[in-house]
Amino acid sequence: MANEILAREPNYLEYQGKHKGIAGWLLTLDHKRIGLMYLMAIMVFFFVAMTLGVLMRLEMLTPGETIMKPQTYNSVFTLHGVIMVFLFIIPAIPAVFGNFFLPIQLGAKDVAFPRLNLFSWYLYILGAILAVASLFSGSGAADTGWTFYVPYSIRSAQNVTMTTMAAFVLGFSSIVTGLNFVVTIHRLRAPGMTWFRMPLFAWGLYATSWIQVLATPVIGITLALIMLERFLGIGVFDPALGGDPILYQHLFWIYSHPAVYIMILPAMGVVSEILPTFARKDIFGYKQIAISSLGIAFIGYLVWGHHMFVSGMSDASRIVFSLLTFLVAIPTGVKIFNWVATLYKASIKFSAPFYYVLAFIFIFSIGGLTGLVLGALATDIHVTDTYFVVAHFHYVMFGGMGIMFFATMHYWFPKMFGKMYSEKIAIIACTQIIIGFNMLYFPMFIMGYMGMPRRYYDYLPQFQGWHILSTVGSWILVTGIVFMFGNLLYALLKGPKAPDNPWGGTTLEWRIKGLPTLENFEEIPVVTGGPYVHDRPTYIMHPSKEIQHTNGDAKKAEKEGVSH
Amino acid sequence: MTEYTETAEHVHESGHMHRDDEASKMAMWLFLFTELLLFGGMFLLYGAYRFQYADGFKVAAADMNSFIGAVNTIILLTSSLSVALSIGAIQRNQKKLALAMLWFTLLCGLGFLVNKYFEWSHEISNGIYPGGPALQEMSNGQVIYFGLYYVMTGLHGLHVIVGMVFLAVMIAFIQKDIITNSNYQKLENAGLYWHLVDVIWIFLFPLFYLLH
Amino acid sequence: MSEQIYSQEQASGAQAAHHTEGGHAHITGYGTYILVWLGLVALTAVTVTVAGIHLGSLTLITALVIAAVKTSLVGYHFMHIKYDNAITKIFILVCIVIFLTFWILTFSDLSFR
Amino acid sequence: MNPITELVDDSFIFIVGISVILLVGITAAMIYFVFRYSEKNNPKPDQSITGSTTLEILWTVIPLLLVLAMFFYGYAGFKEMRSIPPNAMVVKVTGKMWFWHFEYENKKTSDTLLYLPADKDVRFELQSVDVNHSFYVPAFRVKEDCIPGRTNYMWFHTSQVGTYDIECAEYCGLNHSYMLGKVIVLPESEYLAWVNKVDTVKKVDSVKTDSLKTVLPKTDSLKTTLTKTDTTKAPVNRKDTTRTVKKDSVMRKENK
Ligand code: HEA
Ligand code: HEA
Ligand code: CUA
Ligand SMILES: [Cu+2]
């Protein structure tokens, strides 16, 4: 009977409110539509930045000029970094999938502040426009690297001001999303959903949001100071006037190190969603995984100095930062071990999203473990600012968060669009991505240890073999990614209708029949147990009806429900 | 506690308006944290440079007019009081008093800015501004001191202006009875913001004016 | 409608705990505010006088301590932290702790190089 | 023998070794579970397994010990890098967009090519006159930034005679990738002969400076001349000596 009522409600895609057509999207306050708008915008920039990446690989195919001049190359890697970091990887999972699924997983009708949510999308677009405009105005996009190190960034004749302005605005957008999520998680959990009954994706987002709120302002002011320095010459970052370039690096990394955990924590949250679903079993060590997210977020604030081991920072400081850096590995390890343990005595349903998660665990571990090489003082001093670092961060960013972004798309695609894609093609594409990825980035570790510095337009001939291997890898990766997106796009247009719960997921979004409606739930559900319990229901989806059935036993059920 | 709070600002057409003051207060505090850390970055720079250029900073600070600084401190403290009082007045349903207090706060804010204006123009007319003739003669420590001085007090001044805009909107809301004795979280939030601006000045004042 | 039935359950979720009116039951007397203000003005006077006397490195420390006291007065009374729930207090604590770590770790560089 | 190189390589092998063991273990367990507990092989999952305190403690404490060991390894190498032998010779290194300038103890200078005696400890004082650079000699596993407005230091031990690459490792603008150079380690006697031959070489040096400044931004001539040396390995290939060296005919003869 409940289904009948639901069937009459239009889903969020069909819903016609005050505004129709395109305005119904641009003025929407629905978290799901805003999520999709983010998805579209983010995909556009992701493709732009990926194309820049592939162009860089082409340039590196041969020593000397291959397809571009040094000035172009310098702008290309800067823009590649800026777009990937600020326009893709930081907003991707929180702003798209967090927006879409966080409220549903919490049993809420929307985020706490829908208007702010839309506002943050517009800020994102504004920042994106500025980033793109910096290409075509003034003397062209910044050529400083995404780190904007002074004093080069205040001396460069390129349009650095506009690029930093873009990053500044994007930072603001990120803060607003984070703030919204913290309040949403505190205030809008469904009745019965205690902290330790919250899905782990929500935990990941919670930790992420705190980083967004508490770290982002620091980069805001730092970038603003670069702009002021360029316009007015206030001196705080200009060594000619007594400013200290190392202080700039402190301020930059105070934000940008925690930011790498903004990138990875939501992805780790999704891993914790996908694994129990396909293992068809409760997750191993729920509480440890939940708490370790907060642990990573906190320790993440204490390690920024590991980016500055050769900058001339005090020796004492280098030692402290190196020691602290190693501590981040512990909560991350706890997560990895718990994930693997979840598979023990499971009954695994092998599907595309699960395959991506396996790829993630393998590739991210490589990335993380090489992070330890960078964390150790002696080795970092040798490999810092070489391709070893480039390999490390592509393994964690692309191989970690990027692969999980793909996994997330495959996992929630049926619930977002109501369509099903070809799993076979998805798995083939994933295999190809894994091969191409490793061929692209693994040689960089070797080159890096051999002493190939990063941000080099040109290189010494002894590196050419590795560069060729790497470039060929990028082509394999390109086709894999094109294949994957093609598959999804085809499904979107022509795919068969997806079942309500194709994977047997246990969290609230899978309990919704069909696509979510405007308000997600006809009635706010009542939660009676943990999120990944497979052998009994832990949610009462239609409390008013079901309670009458069971003589108002919701309370009792809740008490009995194991709350982990 | 009779209703399920759907969203703090529940705006779906189909839904009825729900209010969650707790949520909006929480959001306001989070926003204040971001402001705090924004200035925090600047204070960190100040601390670092003061550590490095202790003497230059002292010499530079000797130029500052600590009297104007002190007056401005008192002005802001008083304005904080009046905002707090206006909330108290709204709680007691004394609309007139609340309005008067807010107008008084705006006046204080204006006074603060006027003072700042005179102070800045005095410095500038002496050639003390980034790239200015007097500054070019000075030591690195002094240059950075004044660089920070202009950025930090400028940013603070900007916040005073934003705060005044907030409070002006609150005045309109009170007049239209949107803010009442049972619904005044908006005013609380504006007040929180204003107090934050005050708190930041509480630190700026000794750091820039009392360094002899 | 149904929401009413489940109001009790909400207590175990996040929704419930403090609803609006509950939080605002506390009304501070005007007198308290004015007293606090007097305290703040007095402290300002103290900082100015202390700065006049030459205490060396103590000048900075006293100035900062007084500023911290003033801040806590403003926060506690004017910003109503006094009446706030535990969550807000924890939030503020977290923010302060993070901010302090920025200082401590940055100065681990500056003061040893 | 070069103590730093060995320490760095040893800590690298230590960390990578542990990492590989962990990675293989994790991956093997994962793959084994996926097959052993597939839907087909294990139709009914064991729902009673939700965690284990013992395991949690184990995989917190063991990794903690491992990473502490890694830290100490890295720290030991670092300590060596920062403890300069007391009688090390001093060379002032100045980074400039986009070439290296060296000043020796007797005020003699050279650009791009750094001449050092074999089997000596050398302390470098690193400065920059414009933007950040980073003085990097991969063969000796050391680098340190050159930051305008301050002097950083580093040192290494020149082990054997040979030619080693110098690279700028901190992004510094247009020709960052051409800010290369060579360490030319000579037998002590040849070095002394070179460093004391003030007049002739000085002339050549200034020529070099000028040609570098003018040539670099336009073409990649430096790259084509300063090439073909294995960065990782020490041995010199005499034929690789660069054009600038060739000009210095005296040098070349002494080298042979
Ligand atoms: C998603 C982003 C992301 C993530 C998650 C990480 C994670 C980590 N990173 Fe990385 N890092 C970057 C993105 C990221 N990094 C970027 C972008 C840069 C370069 C920026 C630039 O200069 O442009 C960088 C640079 C960088 C440096 C500076 C290098 C340099 O410039 O010299 C260092 C140094 O310590 C470092 C360390 C680490 C460590 C220790 C972790 C740890 O969190 C990793 C923890 C994970 C594991 C350890 C693996 C899994 C765990 C186990 C298998 C358990 C058992 C293992 C043990 C405990 C031993 N990173
Ligand atoms: C999320 C983060 C992210 C991701 C996903 C990537 C993806 C890629 N990046 Fe990376 N990269 C960064 C973040 C990222 N990058 C950052 C932060 C830097 C540092 C910048 C700096 O130094 O300041 C960097 C720097 C960097 C460098 C170093 C530059 C240097 O130091 O000189 C290189 C060099 O090869 C590179 C290459 C690539 C490539 C080939 C990809 C590929 O994996 C991309 C894969 C894409 C595809 C496979 C294309 C998909 C298909 C299409 C777009 C269709 C049409 C296109 C074609 C047919 C060409 N990147
Ligand atoms: Cu000099 Cu890069
Ligand atoms: Cu980092």
mmCIF file of N, CA, C and O and ligand atoms in Angstrom, chain A residues 46-58 60 73 77-82 84-85 88-89 144-147 263 387 390 393-394 397-399 401-402 437 440-441 444 452-457 470 474-479 481-482 485, ligand 2:
data_model
loop_
_atom_site.group_PDB
_atom_site.id
_atom_site.type_symbol
_atom_site.label_atom_id
_atom_site.label_comp_id
_atom_site.label_asym_id
_atom_site.label_seq_id
_atom_site.Cartn_x
_atom_site.Cartn_y
_atom_site.Cartn_z
ATOM 1 N N PHE A 46 36.810 17.987 -15.292
ATOM 2 C CA PHE A 46 37.623 16.787 -15.206
ATOM 3 C C PHE A 46 38.166 16.443 -16.593
ATOM 4 O O PHE A 46 39.354 16.155 -16.748
ATOM 5 N N PHE A 47 37.314 16.533 -17.593
ATOM 6 C CA PHE A 47 37.774 16.192 -18.940
ATOM 7 C C PHE A 47 38.800 17.212 -19.442
ATOM 8 O O PHE A 47 39.785 16.836 -20.073
ATOM 9 N N VAL A 48 38.551 18.470 -19.132
ATOM 10 C CA VAL A 48 39.539 19.477 -19.539
ATOM 11 C C VAL A 48 40.892 19.153 -18.930
ATOM 12 O O VAL A 48 41.917 19.082 -19.624
ATOM 13 N N ALA A 49 40.894 18.906 -17.618
ATOM 14 C CA ALA A 49 42.165 18.678 -16.934
ATOM 15 C C ALA A 49 42.814 17.385 -17.392
ATOM 16 O O ALA A 49 44.036 17.287 -17.490
ATOM 17 N N MET A 50 41.993 16.373 -17.659
ATOM 18 C CA MET A 50 42.568 15.115 -18.140
ATOM 19 C C MET A 50 43.227 15.320 -19.503
ATOM 20 O O MET A 50 44.314 14.802 -19.754
ATOM 21 N N THR A 51 42.560 16.082 -20.337
ATOM 22 C CA THR A 51 43.158 16.345 -21.647
ATOM 23 C C THR A 51 44.490 17.057 -21.480
ATOM 24 O O THR A 51 45.475 16.715 -22.146
ATOM 25 N N LEU A 52 44.548 18.012 -20.549
ATOM 26 C CA LEU A 52 45.823 18.685 -20.294
ATOM 27 C C LEU A 52 46.878 17.680 -19.849
ATOM 28 O O LEU A 52 48.038 17.747 -20.264
ATOM 29 N N GLY A 53 46.453 16.732 -18.998
ATOM 30 C CA GLY A 53 47.387 15.707 -18.529
ATOM 31 C C GLY A 53 47.944 14.903 -19.690
ATOM 32 O O GLY A 53 49.153 14.665 -19.787
ATOM 33 N N VAL A 54 47.052 14.499 -20.583
ATOM 34 C CA VAL A 54 47.488 13.692 -21.722
ATOM 35 C C VAL A 54 48.418 14.511 -22.619
ATOM 36 O O VAL A 54 49.405 13.998 -23.150
ATOM 37 N N LEU A 55 48.130 15.803 -22.752
ATOM 38 C CA LEU A 55 49.010 16.653 -23.559
ATOM 39 C C LEU A 55 50.402 16.736 -22.940
ATOM 40 O O LEU A 55 51.416 16.703 -23.648
ATOM 41 N N MET A 56 50.442 16.825 -21.611
ATOM 42 C CA MET A 56 51.756 16.851 -20.954
ATOM 43 C C MET A 56 52.530 15.578 -21.249
ATOM 44 O O MET A 56 53.732 15.605 -21.516
ATOM 45 N N ARG A 57 51.817 14.448 -21.209
ATOM 46 C CA ARG A 57 52.494 13.186 -21.502
ATOM 47 C C ARG A 57 53.031 13.185 -22.931
ATOM 48 O O ARG A 57 54.119 12.692 -23.188
ATOM 49 N N LEU A 58 52.250 13.755 -23.832
ATOM 50 C CA LEU A 58 52.718 13.815 -25.217
ATOM 51 C C LEU A 58 53.994 14.638 -25.311
ATOM 52 O O LEU A 58 54.944 14.266 -25.988
ATOM 53 N N MET A 60 56.182 15.018 -23.133
ATOM 54 C CA MET A 60 57.307 14.329 -22.521
ATOM 55 C C MET A 60 57.776 13.113 -23.327
ATOM 56 O O MET A 60 58.712 12.429 -22.933
ATOM 57 N N TYR A 73 53.927 24.718 -21.555
ATOM 58 C CA TYR A 73 53.980 23.564 -20.662
ATOM 59 C C TYR A 73 53.790 23.998 -19.210
ATOM 60 O O TYR A 73 53.032 23.390 -18.464
ATOM 61 N N PHE A 77 50.754 22.544 -16.822
ATOM 62 C CA PHE A 77 50.741 21.740 -15.586
ATOM 63 C C PHE A 77 50.137 22.507 -14.422
ATOM 64 O O PHE A 77 49.540 21.920 -13.528
ATOM 65 N N THR A 78 50.265 23.842 -14.455
ATOM 66 C CA THR A 78 49.615 24.615 -13.405
ATOM 67 C C THR A 78 48.102 24.466 -13.488
ATOM 68 O O THR A 78 47.436 24.169 -12.494
ATOM 69 N N LEU A 79 47.592 24.652 -14.671
ATOM 70 C CA LEU A 79 46.147 24.577 -14.838
ATOM 71 C C LEU A 79 45.648 23.158 -14.571
ATOM 72 O O LEU A 79 44.606 22.953 -13.955
ATOM 73 N N HIS A 80 46.405 22.188 -15.041
ATOM 74 C CA HIS A 80 46.068 20.789 -14.764
ATOM 75 C C HIS A 80 45.955 20.565 -13.255
ATOM 76 O O HIS A 80 44.964 20.027 -12.769
ATOM 77 N N GLY A 81 46.966 21.037 -12.520
ATOM 78 C CA GLY A 81 46.932 20.867 -11.068
ATOM 79 C C GLY A 81 45.791 21.628 -10.431
ATOM 80 O O GLY A 81 45.054 21.094 -9.610
ATOM 81 N N VAL A 82 45.629 22.889 -10.810
ATOM 82 C CA VAL A 82 44.595 23.706 -10.183
ATOM 83 C C VAL A 82 43.208 23.126 -10.453
ATOM 84 O O VAL A 82 42.390 22.986 -9.546
ATOM 85 N N MET A 84 42.387 20.017 -11.396
ATOM 86 C CA MET A 84 42.226 18.716 -10.763
ATOM 87 C C MET A 84 41.987 18.864 -9.262
ATOM 88 O O MET A 84 41.133 18.206 -8.692
ATOM 89 N N VAL A 85 42.750 19.733 -8.624
ATOM 90 C CA VAL A 85 42.635 19.839 -7.176
ATOM 91 C C VAL A 85 41.382 20.610 -6.770
ATOM 92 O O VAL A 85 40.541 20.114 -6.040
ATOM 93 N N PHE A 88 38.055 19.553 -9.389
ATOM 94 C CA PHE A 88 37.591 18.175 -9.487
ATOM 95 C C PHE A 88 37.649 17.452 -8.152
ATOM 96 O O PHE A 88 36.634 17.122 -7.550
ATOM 97 N N ILE A 89 38.844 17.218 -7.653
ATOM 98 C CA ILE A 89 38.960 16.189 -6.618
ATOM 99 C C ILE A 89 38.412 16.637 -5.274
ATOM 100 O O ILE A 89 37.855 15.843 -4.526
ATOM 101 N N THR A 144 52.793 28.944 -12.273
ATOM 102 C CA THR A 144 53.498 28.837 -10.996
ATOM 103 C C THR A 144 53.452 27.440 -10.404
ATOM 104 O O THR A 144 54.056 27.195 -9.371
ATOM 105 N N GLY A 145 52.726 26.527 -11.018
ATOM 106 C CA GLY A 145 52.412 25.282 -10.332
ATOM 107 C C GLY A 145 51.238 25.531 -9.406
ATOM 108 O O GLY A 145 50.973 26.682 -9.046
ATOM 109 N N TRP A 146 50.542 24.458 -9.033
ATOM 110 C CA TRP A 146 49.328 24.721 -8.238
ATOM 111 C C TRP A 146 49.661 25.192 -6.839
ATOM 112 O O TRP A 146 48.797 25.605 -6.101
ATOM 113 N N THR A 147 50.956 25.166 -6.486
ATOM 114 C CA THR A 147 51.351 25.581 -5.149
ATOM 115 C C THR A 147 51.601 27.082 -5.032
ATOM 116 O O THR A 147 51.728 27.594 -3.930
ATOM 117 N N MET A 263 40.292 15.098 0.042
ATOM 118 C CA MET A 263 40.140 14.341 -1.195
ATOM 119 C C MET A 263 39.852 12.874 -0.908
ATOM 120 O O MET A 263 39.065 12.248 -1.600
ATOM 121 N N TYR A 387 59.865 13.123 -9.934
ATOM 122 C CA TYR A 387 58.700 12.377 -10.395
ATOM 123 C C TYR A 387 58.242 11.343 -9.388
ATOM 124 O O TYR A 387 57.139 10.832 -9.483
ATOM 125 N N VAL A 390 55.407 12.948 -7.986
ATOM 126 C CA VAL A 390 54.322 12.975 -8.973
ATOM 127 C C VAL A 390 53.620 11.615 -9.000
ATOM 128 O O VAL A 390 52.393 11.523 -8.997
ATOM 129 N N PHE A 393 51.489 11.125 -5.744
ATOM 130 C CA PHE A 393 50.181 11.770 -5.614
ATOM 131 C C PHE A 393 49.198 11.355 -6.693
ATOM 132 O O PHE A 393 47.994 11.397 -6.465
ATOM 133 N N HIS A 394 49.688 10.911 -7.841
ATOM 134 C CA HIS A 394 48.694 10.355 -8.768
ATOM 135 C C HIS A 394 48.175 9.014 -8.271
ATOM 136 O O HIS A 394 47.008 8.700 -8.451
ATOM 137 N N MET A 397 45.741 10.215 -5.487
ATOM 138 C CA MET A 397 44.632 11.069 -5.931
ATOM 139 C C MET A 397 43.832 10.403 -7.038
ATOM 140 O O MET A 397 42.617 10.261 -6.940
ATOM 141 N N PHE A 398 44.517 10.007 -8.080
ATOM 142 C CA PHE A 398 43.801 9.388 -9.187
ATOM 143 C C PHE A 398 43.485 7.925 -8.851
ATOM 144 O O PHE A 398 42.334 7.479 -8.933
ATOM 145 N N GLY A 399 44.536 7.194 -8.414
ATOM 146 C CA GLY A 399 44.321 5.789 -8.105
ATOM 147 C C GLY A 399 43.464 5.600 -6.876
ATOM 148 O O GLY A 399 42.759 4.606 -6.730
ATOM 149 N N MET A 401 41.319 8.401 -4.948
ATOM 150 C CA MET A 401 40.040 9.083 -5.050
ATOM 151 C C MET A 401 39.436 8.949 -6.442
ATOM 152 O O MET A 401 38.234 8.749 -6.577
ATOM 153 N N GLY A 402 40.244 9.053 -7.492
ATOM 154 C CA GLY A 402 39.699 8.990 -8.852
ATOM 155 C C GLY A 402 39.004 7.659 -9.122
ATOM 156 O O GLY A 402 37.862 7.617 -9.579
ATOM 157 N N PHE A 437 46.847 2.675 -15.972
ATOM 158 C CA PHE A 437 47.235 3.520 -14.846
ATOM 159 C C PHE A 437 48.629 3.162 -14.349
ATOM 160 O O PHE A 437 49.496 4.024 -14.188
ATOM 161 N N LEU A 440 51.293 4.041 -16.713
ATOM 162 C CA LEU A 440 51.513 5.481 -16.783
ATOM 163 C C LEU A 440 52.333 5.970 -15.604
ATOM 164 O O LEU A 440 53.262 6.750 -15.755
ATOM 165 N N TYR A 441 51.984 5.527 -14.410
ATOM 166 C CA TYR A 441 52.580 6.157 -13.232
ATOM 167 C C TYR A 441 53.704 5.358 -12.595
ATOM 168 O O TYR A 441 54.543 5.929 -11.908
ATOM 169 N N MET A 444 57.185 6.433 -13.198
ATOM 170 C CA MET A 444 57.553 7.709 -12.574
ATOM 171 C C MET A 444 58.276 7.496 -11.247
ATOM 172 O O MET A 444 59.130 8.302 -10.866
ATOM 173 N N MET A 452 64.800 12.447 -11.736
ATOM 174 C CA MET A 452 64.105 13.266 -12.729
ATOM 175 C C MET A 452 63.236 14.281 -11.998
ATOM 176 O O MET A 452 62.218 13.925 -11.410
ATOM 177 N N PRO A 453 63.614 15.560 -12.014
ATOM 178 C CA PRO A 453 62.812 16.543 -11.276
ATOM 179 C C PRO A 453 61.451 16.753 -11.915
ATOM 180 O O PRO A 453 61.267 16.541 -13.113
ATOM 181 N N ARG A 454 60.490 17.164 -11.112
ATOM 182 C CA ARG A 454 59.155 17.428 -11.623
ATOM 183 C C ARG A 454 59.097 18.834 -12.212
ATOM 184 O O ARG A 454 60.020 19.624 -12.045
ATOM 185 N N ARG A 455 58.016 19.110 -12.893
ATOM 186 C CA ARG A 455 57.796 20.410 -13.546
ATOM 187 C C ARG A 455 58.915 20.721 -14.537
ATOM 188 O O ARG A 455 59.300 21.876 -14.695
ATOM 189 N N TYR A 456 59.433 19.668 -15.165
ATOM 190 C CA TYR A 456 60.481 19.839 -16.155
ATOM 191 C C TYR A 456 59.872 19.725 -17.542
ATOM 192 O O TYR A 456 59.312 18.692 -17.900
ATOM 193 N N TYR A 457 60.044 20.755 -18.310
ATOM 194 C CA TYR A 457 59.580 20.750 -19.684
ATOM 195 C C TYR A 457 60.412 19.777 -20.506
ATOM 196 O O TYR A 457 59.946 19.162 -21.457
ATOM 197 N N SER A 470 55.664 5.582 -19.986
ATOM 198 C CA SER A 470 54.624 6.291 -19.269
ATOM 199 C C SER A 470 53.600 6.891 -20.236
ATOM 200 O O SER A 470 52.392 6.804 -20.015
ATOM 201 N N SER A 474 49.555 6.213 -20.786
ATOM 202 C CA SER A 474 48.468 7.195 -20.741
ATOM 203 C C SER A 474 47.469 6.939 -21.862
ATOM 204 O O SER A 474 46.280 7.190 -21.702
ATOM 205 N N TRP A 475 47.943 6.400 -22.979
ATOM 206 C CA TRP A 475 46.995 6.127 -24.059
ATOM 207 C C TRP A 475 46.078 4.966 -23.693
ATOM 208 O O TRP A 475 44.883 4.989 -23.965
ATOM 209 N N ILE A 476 46.674 3.955 -23.053
ATOM 210 C CA ILE A 476 45.838 2.827 -22.624
ATOM 211 C C ILE A 476 44.789 3.329 -21.638
ATOM 212 O O ILE A 476 43.609 2.979 -21.706
ATOM 213 N N LEU A 477 45.252 4.175 -20.730
ATOM 214 C CA LEU A 477 44.325 4.722 -19.738
ATOM 215 C C LEU A 477 43.220 5.523 -20.414
ATOM 216 O O LEU A 477 42.041 5.395 -20.071
ATOM 217 N N VAL A 478 43.588 6.366 -21.378
ATOM 218 C CA VAL A 478 42.589 7.181 -22.070
ATOM 219 C C VAL A 478 41.489 6.295 -22.641
ATOM 220 O O VAL A 478 40.303 6.528 -22.396
ATOM 221 N N THR A 479 41.895 5.257 -23.363
ATOM 222 C CA THR A 479 40.859 4.436 -23.983
ATOM 223 C C THR A 479 40.013 3.760 -22.906
ATOM 224 O O THR A 479 38.792 3.670 -23.056
ATOM 225 N N ILE A 481 39.251 4.895 -19.974
ATOM 226 C CA ILE A 481 38.322 5.864 -19.389
ATOM 227 C C ILE A 481 37.214 6.217 -20.379
ATOM 228 O O ILE A 481 36.039 6.325 -20.004
ATOM 229 N N VAL A 482 37.597 6.374 -21.628
ATOM 230 C CA VAL A 482 36.580 6.671 -22.639
ATOM 231 C C VAL A 482 35.552 5.531 -22.700
ATOM 232 O O VAL A 482 34.339 5.757 -22.740
ATOM 233 N N PHE A 485 33.240 5.751 -19.571
ATOM 234 C CA PHE A 485 32.221 6.804 -19.640
ATOM 235 C C PHE A 485 31.231 6.513 -20.754
ATOM 236 O O PHE A 485 30.034 6.793 -20.614
HETATM 237 C C1 HEA E 2 42.868 14.331 -9.256
HETATM 238 C C2 HEA E 2 44.016 14.667 -9.571
HETATM 239 C C3 HEA E 2 44.738 14.344 -10.835
HETATM 240 C C4 HEA E 2 44.438 13.470 -11.865
HETATM 241 C C5 HEA E 2 43.233 12.583 -12.008
HETATM 242 C C6 HEA E 2 45.516 13.580 -12.798
HETATM 243 C C7 HEA E 2 45.570 12.862 -13.992
HETATM 244 C C8 HEA E 2 46.650 12.908 -14.863
HETATM 245 N N1 HEA E 2 47.813 13.618 -14.692
HETATM 246 FE FE1 HEA E 2 48.240 14.876 -13.200
HETATM 247 N N2 HEA E 2 48.663 16.175 -11.689
HETATM 248 C C9 HEA E 2 47.845 16.518 -10.661
HETATM 249 C C10 HEA E 2 46.613 15.948 -10.369
HETATM 250 C C11 HEA E 2 45.988 14.974 -11.159
HETATM 251 N N3 HEA E 2 46.441 14.484 -12.358
HETATM 252 C C12 HEA E 2 48.452 17.538 -9.853
HETATM 253 C C13 HEA E 2 47.872 18.173 -8.611
HETATM 254 C C14 HEA E 2 49.682 17.823 -10.447
HETATM 255 C C15 HEA E 2 50.737 18.812 -9.980
HETATM 256 C C16 HEA E 2 50.696 20.048 -10.776
HETATM 257 C C17 HEA E 2 51.820 20.937 -10.405
HETATM 258 O O1 HEA E 2 52.981 20.500 -10.483
HETATM 259 O O2 HEA E 2 51.553 22.075 -10.010
HETATM 260 C C18 HEA E 2 49.796 16.934 -11.597
HETATM 261 C C19 HEA E 2 50.915 16.888 -12.415
HETATM 262 C C20 HEA E 2 51.048 16.015 -13.491
HETATM 263 C C21 HEA E 2 52.254 15.784 -14.189
HETATM 264 C C22 HEA E 2 53.609 16.354 -13.838
HETATM 265 C C23 HEA E 2 53.933 17.562 -14.567
HETATM 266 C C24 HEA E 2 55.320 17.967 -14.236
HETATM 267 O O3 HEA E 2 55.687 17.977 -13.056
HETATM 268 O O4 HEA E 2 56.043 18.274 -15.176
HETATM 269 C C25 HEA E 2 51.964 14.907 -15.204
HETATM 270 C C26 HEA E 2 52.954 14.405 -16.167
HETATM 271 O O5 HEA E 2 52.816 13.474 -16.782
HETATM 272 C C27 HEA E 2 50.577 14.589 -15.106
HETATM 273 C C28 HEA E 2 49.898 13.742 -15.949
HETATM 274 C C29 HEA E 2 48.606 13.307 -15.748
HETATM 275 C C30 HEA E 2 47.946 12.391 -16.651
HETATM 276 C C31 HEA E 2 48.496 11.834 -17.908
HETATM 277 C C32 HEA E 2 46.734 12.148 -16.094
HETATM 278 C C33 HEA E 2 45.778 11.169 -16.675
HETATM 279 O O6 HEA E 2 45.649 10.163 -15.725
HETATM 280 C C34 HEA E 2 44.528 11.703 -17.096
HETATM 281 C C35 HEA E 2 43.694 10.580 -17.551
HETATM 282 C C36 HEA E 2 42.820 11.128 -18.548
HETATM 283 C C37 HEA E 2 42.519 10.540 -19.581
HETATM 284 C C38 HEA E 2 43.101 9.223 -19.750
HETATM 285 C C39 HEA E 2 41.695 11.207 -20.619
HETATM 286 C C40 HEA E 2 40.249 10.817 -20.639
HETATM 287 C C41 HEA E 2 39.668 11.052 -21.965
HETATM 288 C C42 HEA E 2 39.484 12.200 -22.559
HETATM 289 C C43 HEA E 2 39.754 13.522 -21.888
HETATM 290 C C44 HEA E 2 38.943 12.213 -23.906
HETATM 291 C C45 HEA E 2 39.660 13.039 -24.918
HETATM 292 C C46 HEA E 2 41.095 13.249 -24.745
HETATM 293 C C47 HEA E 2 42.078 12.749 -25.510
HETATM 294 C C48 HEA E 2 41.829 11.762 -26.559
HETATM 295 C C49 HEA E 2 43.513 13.161 -25.277
HETATM 296 N N4 HEA E 2 50.036 15.262 -14.046
#
